[in-house]
Amino acid sequence: MDFALTEEQQAIFDMARRFGAEEIAPHARDWERDGTIPRDLWGKAADLGFGGLYVSEEAGGTGLSRLDATLVFEALSMACPSVAAFLSIHNMCAAMLDRHGSEDLKSRILLPACRMETVLSYCLTEPGAGSDAAALKTRATRTNDGYRVTGTKAFISGAGYSDAYVAMVRTGDDGPRGISSVVIEDGAKGLSFGGLEDKMGWRSQPTRQVQFDDCAVPAANLVGEEGRGFTYAMEGLDGGRLNISACSLGAAQSALDATLAYMAERRAFGKPIAAFQALQFRLADMEIALQSARLFLRQAAWMVDRKHPDATRHAAMAKALVTEAGSRVADQCLQLHGGYGYLADYGIEKIVRDLRVHQILEGTNEIMRLITARGLLAP
Amino acid sequence: MKVLVPVKRVIDYNVKVRVKGDGSGVDLANVKMSMNPFDEIACEAAIRMKESGAVEEVIAVSIGVKQAQETLRTALAMGCDRAILIVATDDVHTDIEPLAVAKLLKAVVDAEEPGLVICGKQAIDNDMNATGQMLSALLGWSQATFASKIDIDGDHATVKREVDGGMQSIKVKMPAVISVDLRLNEPRYASLPNIMKAKKKPLDEKTPEDYGVDVSPRLEVVKTAEPPERDAGIIVKSVDELLDKLKNEAGVI
């Protein structure tokens, strides 16, 4: 058993960290204020291979393993979890097209997406179907040359910003087997967006509802087979959960790093606050939490890479463990910064806000526990 | 033309440097190490020359501990074609001195016959700023130090140098050793595909004995100490007192 990163993996992490520190971190607050991420960042990211991280090389991607990708997201989220998570969503869509899309979809949609000339959004959740995603109601009706789609998707990252939407829609009966995945391109007739959501965190990502009103989708935009959309969506989520965990981990680590520096400088009662044993214990607990979270996440990613029968359960357990550890650590870091932690200038309150949603999306942590328990109780 | 780029593994520029308890040097155990930033600029310059078609091959060479292999992989991931690692010590705290490095590099130049050596002006660990100059002397080549712009035109190179008080342009005969300064370029990030390709690029491992060079130290480090802590400021009561202190204590006016 070898727990060390390979030289290559270390190089991947170092490069992504440096890219984040130089190209993202200095602007993260401005982008949060503006509520958008400038397009030119994606061109730079794509030049480095971030546009199709685990898309096969033949399809124009980088061909990384899921474990390698968690290193990228951990490193990028040290700069800004909101930007890193946005990239994760794009990559989740790209991976679905790579695995299940036709050659036509791969050349028309996936290739420019890997180059990040275009950005992709993932549309699963609906106003009335979140944790119970298989209950989604957006209806796609067959026509002579494709589908007519009507319905609403909620909490869509990049809505009104992205160039194409990978949407799970109902082509058949109720239940998971009646769901298909289609690509709906920006500008399609009948595609519109709700108002910008005013959110606690992830504020640099524009989030809106996506509305389909008798929206025409060509048959060529069906991903894979009809009726398999829910399976594809769930497959994508194993990896998405790893990514989002990595985003919690990296951001929490950066909060801890900042806190260590702060505690060495900040003096109270005649000495640096790092000299107080009660606070040292809290630092130790945070370090233990993050190191164990990192190990568990990487093991889960390793299982997903090997298509281990228990991979889904481990990705779910990792998502619950790591996102909760990340938020707890970020909250503690804010506390240890005292009043300064509450000020935006110190960067800690943004991490607390950004990480909170990681316990909700990509499947709530309650659903993660349901998946875990089902695995335990399965005959 | 081939270009040789020497690169050094040094303590990462973001790391807060700590002096070892016995004052024998800087603590490098369990510390993040990276490529010397000036050497990254040298790599970038050489790779751009290759991309422009002026250079056929870029060879990175590093001298030090075996772990310097990681530094060479970084150079390969940036775009260097192959690498040579000369393992000259197995102790991370042993710094191979500039003269020994220059002698080894001369031996590599004799073997590889590059038409140009581009190196960082100095390594950020010991700030010697000597290896490039020594190498040019040993080779009998021209030298151009502190380059902030390089134009190669056939048998000569025009180099803009950063000197105290401004810029100086010099024309040197090729072959030459050029040491680069901070503003020559902004080194690229190694892309993910190039990081993965770097593993497949050749990396030869050598020893100083292979080149017949003695690397035993000629300098002795007497003491390494932390810089003195800055004293707290004081509030002066009057302009006269300020002037008096500036004149008699600080000696600045």
XYZ file of C-alpha atoms in Angstrom:
632
model
C 0.000 0.000 0.000
C 1.479 3.330 -1.027
C -0.250 6.470 0.186
C 2.170 8.926 -1.406
C 1.214 11.045 -4.380
C 3.266 10.196 -7.432
C 5.690 12.798 -8.735
C 3.176 13.476 -11.490
C 0.278 13.915 -9.073
C 2.342 16.295 -6.988
C 3.115 18.276 -10.135
C -0.602 18.391 -11.002
C -1.475 19.662 -7.530
C 1.327 22.236 -7.516
C 0.411 23.571 -10.936
C -3.301 23.866 -10.115
C -2.484 25.526 -6.815
C -0.240 28.056 -8.477
C -2.769 28.740 -11.220
C -5.397 29.319 -8.535
C -3.129 31.542 -6.459
C -2.147 33.701 -9.413
C -5.181 33.708 -11.705
C -8.164 33.208 -9.366
C -7.462 34.201 -5.743
C -6.594 37.864 -6.432
C -9.959 38.343 -8.200
C -12.252 36.059 -6.198
C -13.808 38.856 -4.192
C -14.419 41.036 -7.258
C -16.062 38.167 -9.093
C -18.229 37.518 -6.062
C -19.274 41.165 -6.072
C -19.953 41.067 -9.819
C -21.846 37.784 -9.592
C -20.016 36.324 -12.556
C -16.746 34.722 -13.584
C -15.032 36.356 -16.574
C -14.930 34.180 -19.661
C -11.234 34.701 -20.293
C -10.421 32.657 -17.186
C -11.843 29.581 -18.896
C -9.575 30.001 -21.921
C -6.560 30.021 -19.625
C -7.927 27.039 -17.686
C -8.535 25.088 -20.894
C -4.975 25.739 -22.109
C -3.838 23.819 -19.054
C -6.241 20.930 -19.665
C -8.926 21.831 -17.077
C -11.802 21.844 -19.586
C -12.130 18.079 -19.906
C -10.231 16.741 -16.921
C -11.390 13.132 -17.166
C -12.643 13.247 -20.725
C -10.699 10.761 -22.839
C -7.797 12.111 -24.841
C -9.413 10.958 -28.124
C -12.373 13.222 -27.407
C -10.129 16.205 -26.690
C -9.856 15.828 -22.927
C -6.996 15.327 -20.534
C -7.742 11.731 -19.512
C -7.033 12.136 -15.800
C -8.255 9.665 -13.210
C -10.900 10.802 -10.718
C -8.258 10.744 -8.026
C -6.052 13.097 -10.055
C -9.057 15.353 -10.592
C -9.679 15.635 -6.843
C -6.146 17.034 -6.579
C -7.018 19.686 -9.144
C -10.197 20.681 -7.300
C -8.540 20.648 -3.893
C -5.808 22.931 -5.217
C -8.120 25.305 -7.123
C -10.534 25.665 -4.217
C -7.666 26.916 -2.070
C -8.071 30.002 -4.242
C -11.901 30.047 -4.480
C -14.325 27.154 -3.913
C -17.034 28.855 -5.963
C -14.885 29.046 -9.096
C -13.508 25.535 -8.558
C -16.990 24.092 -8.094
C -18.232 25.801 -11.240
C -15.471 24.057 -13.148
C -16.517 20.766 -11.544
C -20.044 21.122 -12.924
C -18.744 21.825 -16.420
C -16.527 18.765 -16.167
C -19.391 16.601 -14.916
C -21.352 17.457 -18.075
C -18.304 16.907 -20.273
C -17.724 13.475 -18.749
C -21.329 12.427 -19.467
C -21.000 13.449 -23.106
C -17.692 11.611 -23.373
C -19.062 8.396 -21.900
C -22.460 8.321 -23.544
C -22.661 10.964 -26.266
C -22.745 10.171 -29.981
C -19.794 11.025 -32.209
C -21.837 13.959 -33.447
C -22.361 15.315 -29.903
C -18.700 14.768 -29.154
C -17.505 16.820 -32.096
C -20.248 19.445 -31.951
C -20.645 19.995 -28.192
C -17.886 18.213 -26.279
C -14.826 19.354 -28.220
C -15.469 23.108 -27.875
C -16.402 22.446 -24.240
C -13.036 20.788 -23.569
C -11.407 23.879 -25.059
C -13.787 25.896 -22.900
C -14.821 27.969 -25.857
C -18.167 26.904 -24.458
C -19.298 26.234 -20.893
C -21.769 23.527 -19.880
C -24.407 23.481 -17.129
C -26.031 20.474 -15.495
C -29.820 20.495 -15.103
C -31.269 17.817 -12.848
C -32.995 19.493 -9.873
C -36.485 20.950 -10.227
C -38.465 23.197 -7.900
C -40.396 20.118 -6.716
C -37.732 17.433 -7.174
C -34.452 17.762 -5.283
C -33.401 14.772 -3.202
C -36.087 12.750 -4.978
C -34.591 13.555 -8.365
C -36.247 10.607 -10.083
C -39.581 12.372 -9.544
C -38.625 15.107 -12.015
C -41.467 16.379 -14.167
C -39.865 18.258 -17.065
C -41.542 16.602 -20.018
C -39.986 15.857 -23.397
C -42.505 14.875 -26.041
C -41.402 13.116 -29.185
C -41.846 14.995 -32.464
C -40.857 14.049 -35.998
C -37.379 15.485 -35.689
C -36.681 15.361 -31.961
C -38.396 16.555 -28.802
C -40.451 19.375 -27.434
C -39.410 20.048 -23.834
C -41.539 21.800 -21.240
C -40.699 22.269 -17.575
C -38.503 24.101 -15.079
C -35.102 23.324 -13.597
C -34.055 24.991 -10.350
C -30.771 26.092 -8.742
C -28.889 25.805 -12.029
C -25.313 26.997 -11.791
C -24.388 28.958 -14.894
C -27.992 29.411 -16.057
C -28.082 32.306 -18.507
C -24.270 32.180 -18.707
C -23.517 28.767 -20.146
C -23.595 27.760 -23.784
C -25.384 24.449 -23.400
C -27.447 22.678 -20.754
C -27.277 18.944 -20.141
C -30.828 18.372 -18.920
C -32.524 15.311 -17.460
C -36.051 15.210 -18.870
C -38.953 12.788 -18.784
C -39.439 10.998 -22.088
C -41.312 8.032 -20.643
C -43.308 6.908 -17.642
C -42.910 8.003 -14.034
C -39.835 6.795 -12.214
C -36.139 6.691 -13.053
C -36.487 4.617 -16.218
C -38.621 7.255 -17.890
C -35.811 9.819 -17.802
C -33.494 10.765 -20.687
C -30.604 13.179 -20.978
C -30.628 15.843 -23.694
C -28.367 18.747 -24.620
C -30.197 22.048 -24.979
C -28.125 24.775 -26.542
C -28.261 28.404 -25.550
C -30.496 30.389 -27.883
C -32.911 27.487 -28.401
C -36.437 28.729 -28.965
C -38.478 28.316 -25.798
C -35.426 28.422 -23.483
C -35.525 31.187 -20.877
C -34.167 31.924 -17.427
C -35.466 33.101 -14.074
C -34.010 36.001 -12.115
C -30.561 35.823 -10.563
C -30.758 33.966 -7.238
C -29.407 35.891 -4.256
C -27.371 33.251 -2.456
C -25.401 32.837 0.774
C -22.278 31.594 -0.990
C -21.028 30.595 -4.446
C -21.915 34.179 -5.333
C -19.534 34.424 -8.274
C -21.543 31.744 -10.069
C -24.743 33.013 -11.631
C -27.579 30.731 -10.461
C -31.049 30.897 -11.971
C -34.024 28.753 -12.861
C -33.974 27.346 -16.377
C -37.342 27.305 -18.097
C -38.286 25.238 -21.114
C -41.465 26.314 -22.830
C -42.210 23.963 -25.699
C -38.488 24.106 -26.404
C -37.472 22.274 -29.598
C -34.547 19.889 -29.157
C -33.170 18.012 -32.190
C -33.065 14.213 -31.920
C -29.289 14.370 -32.384
C -29.057 16.080 -28.978
C -30.206 12.996 -27.086
C -27.323 11.729 -24.949
C -26.951 7.954 -25.222
C -30.163 5.978 -25.084
C -33.640 7.111 -24.248
C -34.651 6.070 -20.738
C -31.056 5.921 -19.461
C -30.711 9.559 -18.415
C -31.176 8.940 -14.711
C -28.468 6.266 -14.702
C -26.075 8.635 -16.493
C -26.926 11.405 -14.054
C -26.263 9.189 -11.046
C -22.974 7.963 -12.527
C -21.889 11.560 -12.946
C -22.780 12.279 -9.349
C -20.264 9.818 -7.871
C -17.509 11.882 -9.422
C -19.294 15.158 -8.706
C -19.409 14.226 -5.022
C -15.677 13.581 -5.017
C -15.081 16.964 -6.642
C -17.309 18.882 -4.283
C -15.631 17.171 -1.320
C -12.257 18.189 -2.710
C -13.548 21.765 -2.962
C -14.472 21.714 0.745
C -11.115 20.229 1.631
C -8.977 22.743 -0.246
C -10.920 25.765 0.968
C -10.888 24.548 4.575
C -7.169 23.914 4.300
C -6.584 27.450 3.101
C -8.666 28.734 6.034
C -6.551 26.673 8.419
C -3.319 27.907 6.827
C -4.500 31.500 7.213
C -5.519 30.824 10.810
C -2.112 29.394 11.716
C -0.446 32.512 10.355
C -2.923 34.763 12.152
C -2.515 32.991 15.483
C 1.247 33.322 15.354
C 0.909 37.090 14.907
C -2.124 38.008 16.956
C -1.190 38.707 20.573
C -3.429 38.661 23.611
C -2.564 38.624 27.319
C 1.079 39.212 26.432
C 1.699 36.360 24.003
C 0.724 35.104 20.577
C -2.633 33.366 20.772
C -1.012 30.264 19.224
C 0.743 29.837 22.592
C -2.497 29.056 24.409
C -2.964 25.338 24.871
C -6.754 25.448 24.611
C -6.401 26.967 21.150
C -3.607 24.570 20.192
C -5.989 21.699 20.882
C -8.452 23.225 18.467
C -5.753 23.565 15.831
C -4.862 19.924 16.359
C -8.486 18.852 16.019
C -8.780 20.765 12.749
C -5.597 19.211 11.406
C -6.838 15.736 12.379
C -10.185 16.430 10.708
C -8.650 17.599 7.429
C -5.949 14.936 7.203
C -8.444 12.144 7.791
C -10.923 13.722 5.376
C -8.201 13.897 2.725
C -7.287 10.252 3.157
C -10.903 9.076 3.050
C -11.663 11.196 -0.013
C -8.676 9.881 -1.927
C -9.613 6.318 -1.063
C -13.157 6.917 -2.332
C -11.758 8.428 -5.549
C -9.505 5.415 -5.945
C -12.562 3.163 -5.628
C -14.506 5.169 -8.216
C -11.510 4.888 -10.572
C -11.453 1.127 -10.119
C -15.230 0.868 -10.531
C -15.310 -0.907 -7.203
C -18.778 -2.317 -6.391
C -18.844 -0.140 -3.272
C -17.681 3.013 -5.047
C -21.020 4.848 -4.916
C -21.356 4.259 -1.199
C -17.808 5.376 -0.543
C -18.221 8.502 -2.662
C -21.376 9.266 -0.661
C -19.670 8.652 2.684
C -16.724 10.783 1.630
C -19.035 13.583 0.549
C -20.791 13.623 3.936
C -17.571 13.328 5.924
C -15.433 15.794 3.990
C -18.005 18.534 3.418
C -19.009 18.490 7.087
C -15.391 18.462 8.249
C -14.625 21.308 5.836
C -17.471 23.484 7.087
C -16.671 22.749 10.725
C -13.033 23.676 10.218
C -13.921 26.850 8.302
C -16.309 27.868 11.103
C -13.639 27.227 13.744
C -11.145 29.246 11.724
C -13.575 32.138 11.709
C -13.950 31.827 15.477
C -10.180 31.816 16.008
C -9.903 34.982 13.911
C -12.295 36.667 16.351
C -14.000 39.767 14.996
C -11.602 39.887 12.071
C -12.894 36.538 10.853
C -16.265 38.161 10.369
C -14.795 40.802 8.064
C -14.639 40.086 4.341
C -11.046 41.379 4.185
C -9.737 38.302 5.942
C -11.293 35.859 3.469
C -12.577 33.431 6.105
C -16.257 34.410 6.099
C -16.392 33.813 2.335
C -15.124 30.268 2.826
C -17.734 29.640 5.531
C -20.463 30.901 3.176
C -19.161 29.095 0.096
C -18.771 25.709 1.791
C -22.202 25.607 3.403
C -23.959 24.554 0.216
C -21.627 21.584 -0.235
C -23.707 19.791 2.394
C -26.796 20.349 0.258
C -25.953 19.922 -3.409
C -24.767 16.903 -5.398
C -27.221 15.063 -3.134
C -27.818 16.352 0.386
C -25.783 14.817 3.158
C -29.016 13.220 4.346
C -29.206 11.388 1.020
C -25.517 10.470 1.429
C -26.460 8.771 4.690
C -29.376 7.043 3.014
C -27.022 5.631 0.364
C -24.611 4.555 3.098
C -27.305 2.832 5.146
C -28.807 1.098 2.123
C -25.396 -0.389 1.402
C -25.197 -1.644 4.977
C -28.670 -3.136 5.040
C -28.617 -4.650 1.561
C -29.087 -8.414 1.761
C 21.328 24.652 -32.139
C 21.005 22.962 -28.764
C 20.436 24.993 -25.614
C 21.467 23.872 -22.151
C 19.451 25.136 -19.174
C 20.834 24.448 -15.697
C 18.097 24.311 -13.048
C 18.410 24.152 -9.287
C 16.113 22.669 -6.672
C 15.737 25.273 -3.946
C 13.493 26.018 -0.997
C 10.157 27.251 -2.344
C 9.925 31.021 -2.439
C 6.688 30.930 -0.428
C 8.193 29.010 2.467
C 9.154 30.912 5.587
C 12.844 30.120 5.978
C 13.962 28.723 9.331
C 17.573 28.528 10.462
C 18.663 25.216 11.959
C 19.187 25.177 15.711
C 22.969 24.724 15.422
C 23.303 27.642 12.992
C 24.856 25.418 10.329
C 22.334 26.421 7.690
C 18.679 26.623 6.733
C 16.376 23.790 7.763
C 15.367 21.911 4.604
C 13.894 18.771 6.130
C 10.210 18.428 5.249
C 10.170 21.785 3.503
C 8.537 22.392 0.142
C 11.155 22.615 -2.598
C 10.693 24.021 -6.112
C 12.626 25.081 -9.146
C 14.645 28.250 -8.586
C 12.388 31.008 -10.019
C 15.200 32.513 -12.140
C 15.786 29.067 -13.652
C 12.103 28.873 -14.577
C 12.590 32.095 -16.507
C 15.642 30.563 -18.197
C 13.590 27.464 -19.157
C 10.829 29.652 -20.532
C 13.328 31.641 -22.609
C 14.861 28.473 -24.066
C 11.461 26.916 -24.795
C 10.300 30.072 -26.572
C 13.444 29.943 -28.724
C 12.572 26.382 -29.615
C 8.986 27.353 -30.427
C 10.235 30.140 -32.681
C 12.308 27.597 -34.613
C 15.693 29.055 -33.627
C 16.576 26.082 -31.427
C 16.251 22.340 -32.048
C 16.632 20.931 -28.571
C 16.460 22.183 -25.006
C 18.319 20.135 -22.397
C 17.742 20.764 -18.696
C 20.450 19.776 -16.248
C 20.375 19.731 -12.464
C 23.106 19.045 -9.938
C 22.354 18.086 -6.363
C 20.346 15.446 -4.558
C 18.387 12.704 -6.266
C 15.126 14.525 -5.508
C 16.214 17.202 -7.994
C 14.652 14.787 -10.457
C 11.288 16.419 -9.556
C 12.699 19.796 -10.557
C 13.820 18.342 -13.872
C 10.351 16.858 -14.425
C 8.981 20.365 -13.972
C 11.387 21.588 -16.649
C 10.317 18.740 -18.945
C 6.643 19.486 -18.275
C 7.243 23.118 -19.237
C 8.651 21.936 -22.567
C 12.331 21.014 -22.263
C 13.138 17.967 -24.395
C 15.334 15.910 -22.112
C 17.131 16.139 -18.813
C 20.362 15.215 -17.122
C 20.538 14.744 -13.374
C 23.960 14.723 -11.740
C 23.560 13.251 -8.270
C 26.354 14.973 -6.378
C 25.212 14.435 -2.805
C 22.660 12.461 -0.839
C 22.270 15.107 1.850
C 19.634 17.757 1.194
C 21.595 20.193 3.346
C 24.737 19.978 1.213
C 24.915 22.774 -1.313
C 27.210 22.097 -4.238
C 29.351 25.203 -4.628
C 29.287 27.373 -7.770
C 32.760 26.393 -8.949
C 31.997 22.668 -8.729
C 28.669 23.238 -10.488
C 30.389 25.292 -13.199
C 32.984 22.537 -13.720
C 30.263 19.917 -14.040
C 28.317 22.107 -16.438
C 31.465 22.604 -18.518
C 31.801 18.828 -18.736
C 28.154 18.562 -19.811
C 28.714 21.283 -22.419
C 31.768 19.394 -23.730
C 29.675 16.244 -24.048
C 26.477 17.785 -25.442
C 27.966 20.656 -27.462
C 25.129 23.166 -27.088
C 25.459 26.531 -28.814
C 24.063 28.431 -25.843
C 23.654 28.092 -22.088
C 20.798 30.004 -20.489
C 20.717 30.032 -16.697
C 19.123 31.951 -13.854
C 21.243 34.860 -12.635
C 21.337 33.327 -9.165
C 19.616 30.752 -6.988
C 17.320 32.198 -4.352
C 18.762 29.996 -1.615
C 22.370 31.203 -1.392
C 22.224 34.145 -3.814
C 25.743 33.398 -5.084
C 25.280 34.844 -8.578
C 28.493 33.152 -9.694
C 27.874 29.920 -11.582
C 27.061 31.429 -14.985
C 30.071 33.720 -14.869
C 32.405 30.903 -13.789
C 31.045 28.632 -16.501
C 31.675 31.196 -19.226
C 35.245 31.645 -17.961
C 35.883 27.885 -17.889
C 34.474 27.499 -21.395
C 36.098 30.616 -22.774
C 32.652 31.704 -24.007
C 31.095 35.146 -24.000
C 28.902 36.027 -21.067
C 25.846 38.240 -20.795
C 24.397 38.520 -17.312
C 21.070 39.857 -15.922
C 19.329 39.561 -19.291
C 15.924 41.181 -19.632
C 15.811 40.762 -23.419
C 17.677 38.359 -25.675
C 17.953 38.539 -29.471
C 20.004 35.882 -31.183
C 21.126 36.652 -34.706
C 23.465 34.112 -36.257
C 26.890 34.283 -34.650
C 26.071 36.926 -32.090
C 23.456 37.795 -29.512
C 22.171 41.168 -28.409
C 21.278 41.177 -24.745
C 19.597 43.939 -22.810
C 20.939 43.866 -19.259
C 19.438 45.235 -16.088
C 22.165 47.242 -14.423
C 22.120 49.716 -11.559
C 20.491 52.860 -12.789
C 19.078 51.545 -16.045
C 19.464 49.235 -18.977
C 22.512 48.337 -20.984
C 22.545 46.631 -24.375
C 25.519 44.480 -25.240
C 26.390 42.410 -28.257
C 28.227 39.160 -27.553
C 29.682 36.490 -29.799
C 28.106 33.085 -29.780
C 28.463 30.583 -28.192
C 27.569 32.339 -24.967
C 26.409 31.898 -21.408
C 23.423 34.122 -20.706
C 22.106 34.566 -17.175
C 18.564 35.851 -16.950
C 16.882 38.400 -14.718
C 13.353 38.614 -13.370
C 11.738 40.636 -16.139
C 12.812 38.602 -19.152
C 9.498 36.753 -19.338
C 6.681 35.241 -17.317
C 7.147 31.483 -17.178
C 4.194 29.387 -18.307
C 2.283 26.865 -16.226
C 2.958 23.304 -17.260
C -0.348 22.027 -18.669
C -1.862 18.755 -17.445
C -1.139 16.937 -20.740
C 2.468 18.172 -20.640
C 2.867 17.082 -17.024
C 1.855 13.604 -18.135
C 4.102 13.641 -21.195
C 7.077 14.700 -19.042
C 7.199 11.245 -17.488
C 8.018 9.747 -20.860
C 10.812 12.180 -21.715
C 14.387 10.935 -21.181
C 16.101 11.751 -17.891
C 19.697 10.522 -17.623
C 21.232 10.062 -14.236
C 24.955 10.733 -13.805
C 27.473 11.307 -11.030
C 30.328 13.828 -10.738
C 32.724 10.877 -11.136
C 31.288 10.267 -14.618
C 32.638 13.689 -15.542
C 35.781 13.467 -13.434
C 34.874 16.467 -11.301
C 35.629 16.818 -7.600
C 32.700 18.478 -5.820
C 34.142 18.561 -2.313
C 33.512 21.924 -0.663
C 36.087 24.711 -0.717
C 34.058 27.124 1.372
C 33.176 26.801 5.027
C 29.906 28.147 6.397
C 30.855 29.741 9.672
C 27.418 30.670 10.889
C 23.872 31.135 9.606
C 21.613 33.431 11.587
C 18.103 34.811 11.389
C 17.957 38.493 10.478
C 17.633 40.653 13.603
C 14.085 41.332 14.660
C 12.892 44.808 13.845
C 12.677 47.096 16.830
C 9.378 48.745 17.584
C 9.009 52.313 16.325
C 9.036 55.331 18.618
C 6.978 58.490 18.625
C 9.051 61.667 18.535
C 7.875 64.759 20.321
C 8.972 67.408 17.868
C 10.316 68.041 14.396
C 13.615 68.999 15.939
C 13.873 65.656 17.683
C 13.027 63.901 14.405
C 15.718 65.808 12.538
C 18.201 65.088 15.277
C 17.500 61.364 15.132
C 17.618 61.238 11.355
C 20.960 63.039 11.420
C 22.698 61.462 14.376
C 21.068 58.038 14.912
C 19.942 56.909 11.471
C 22.602 58.922 9.641
C 20.351 59.403 6.620
C 20.525 63.190 6.357
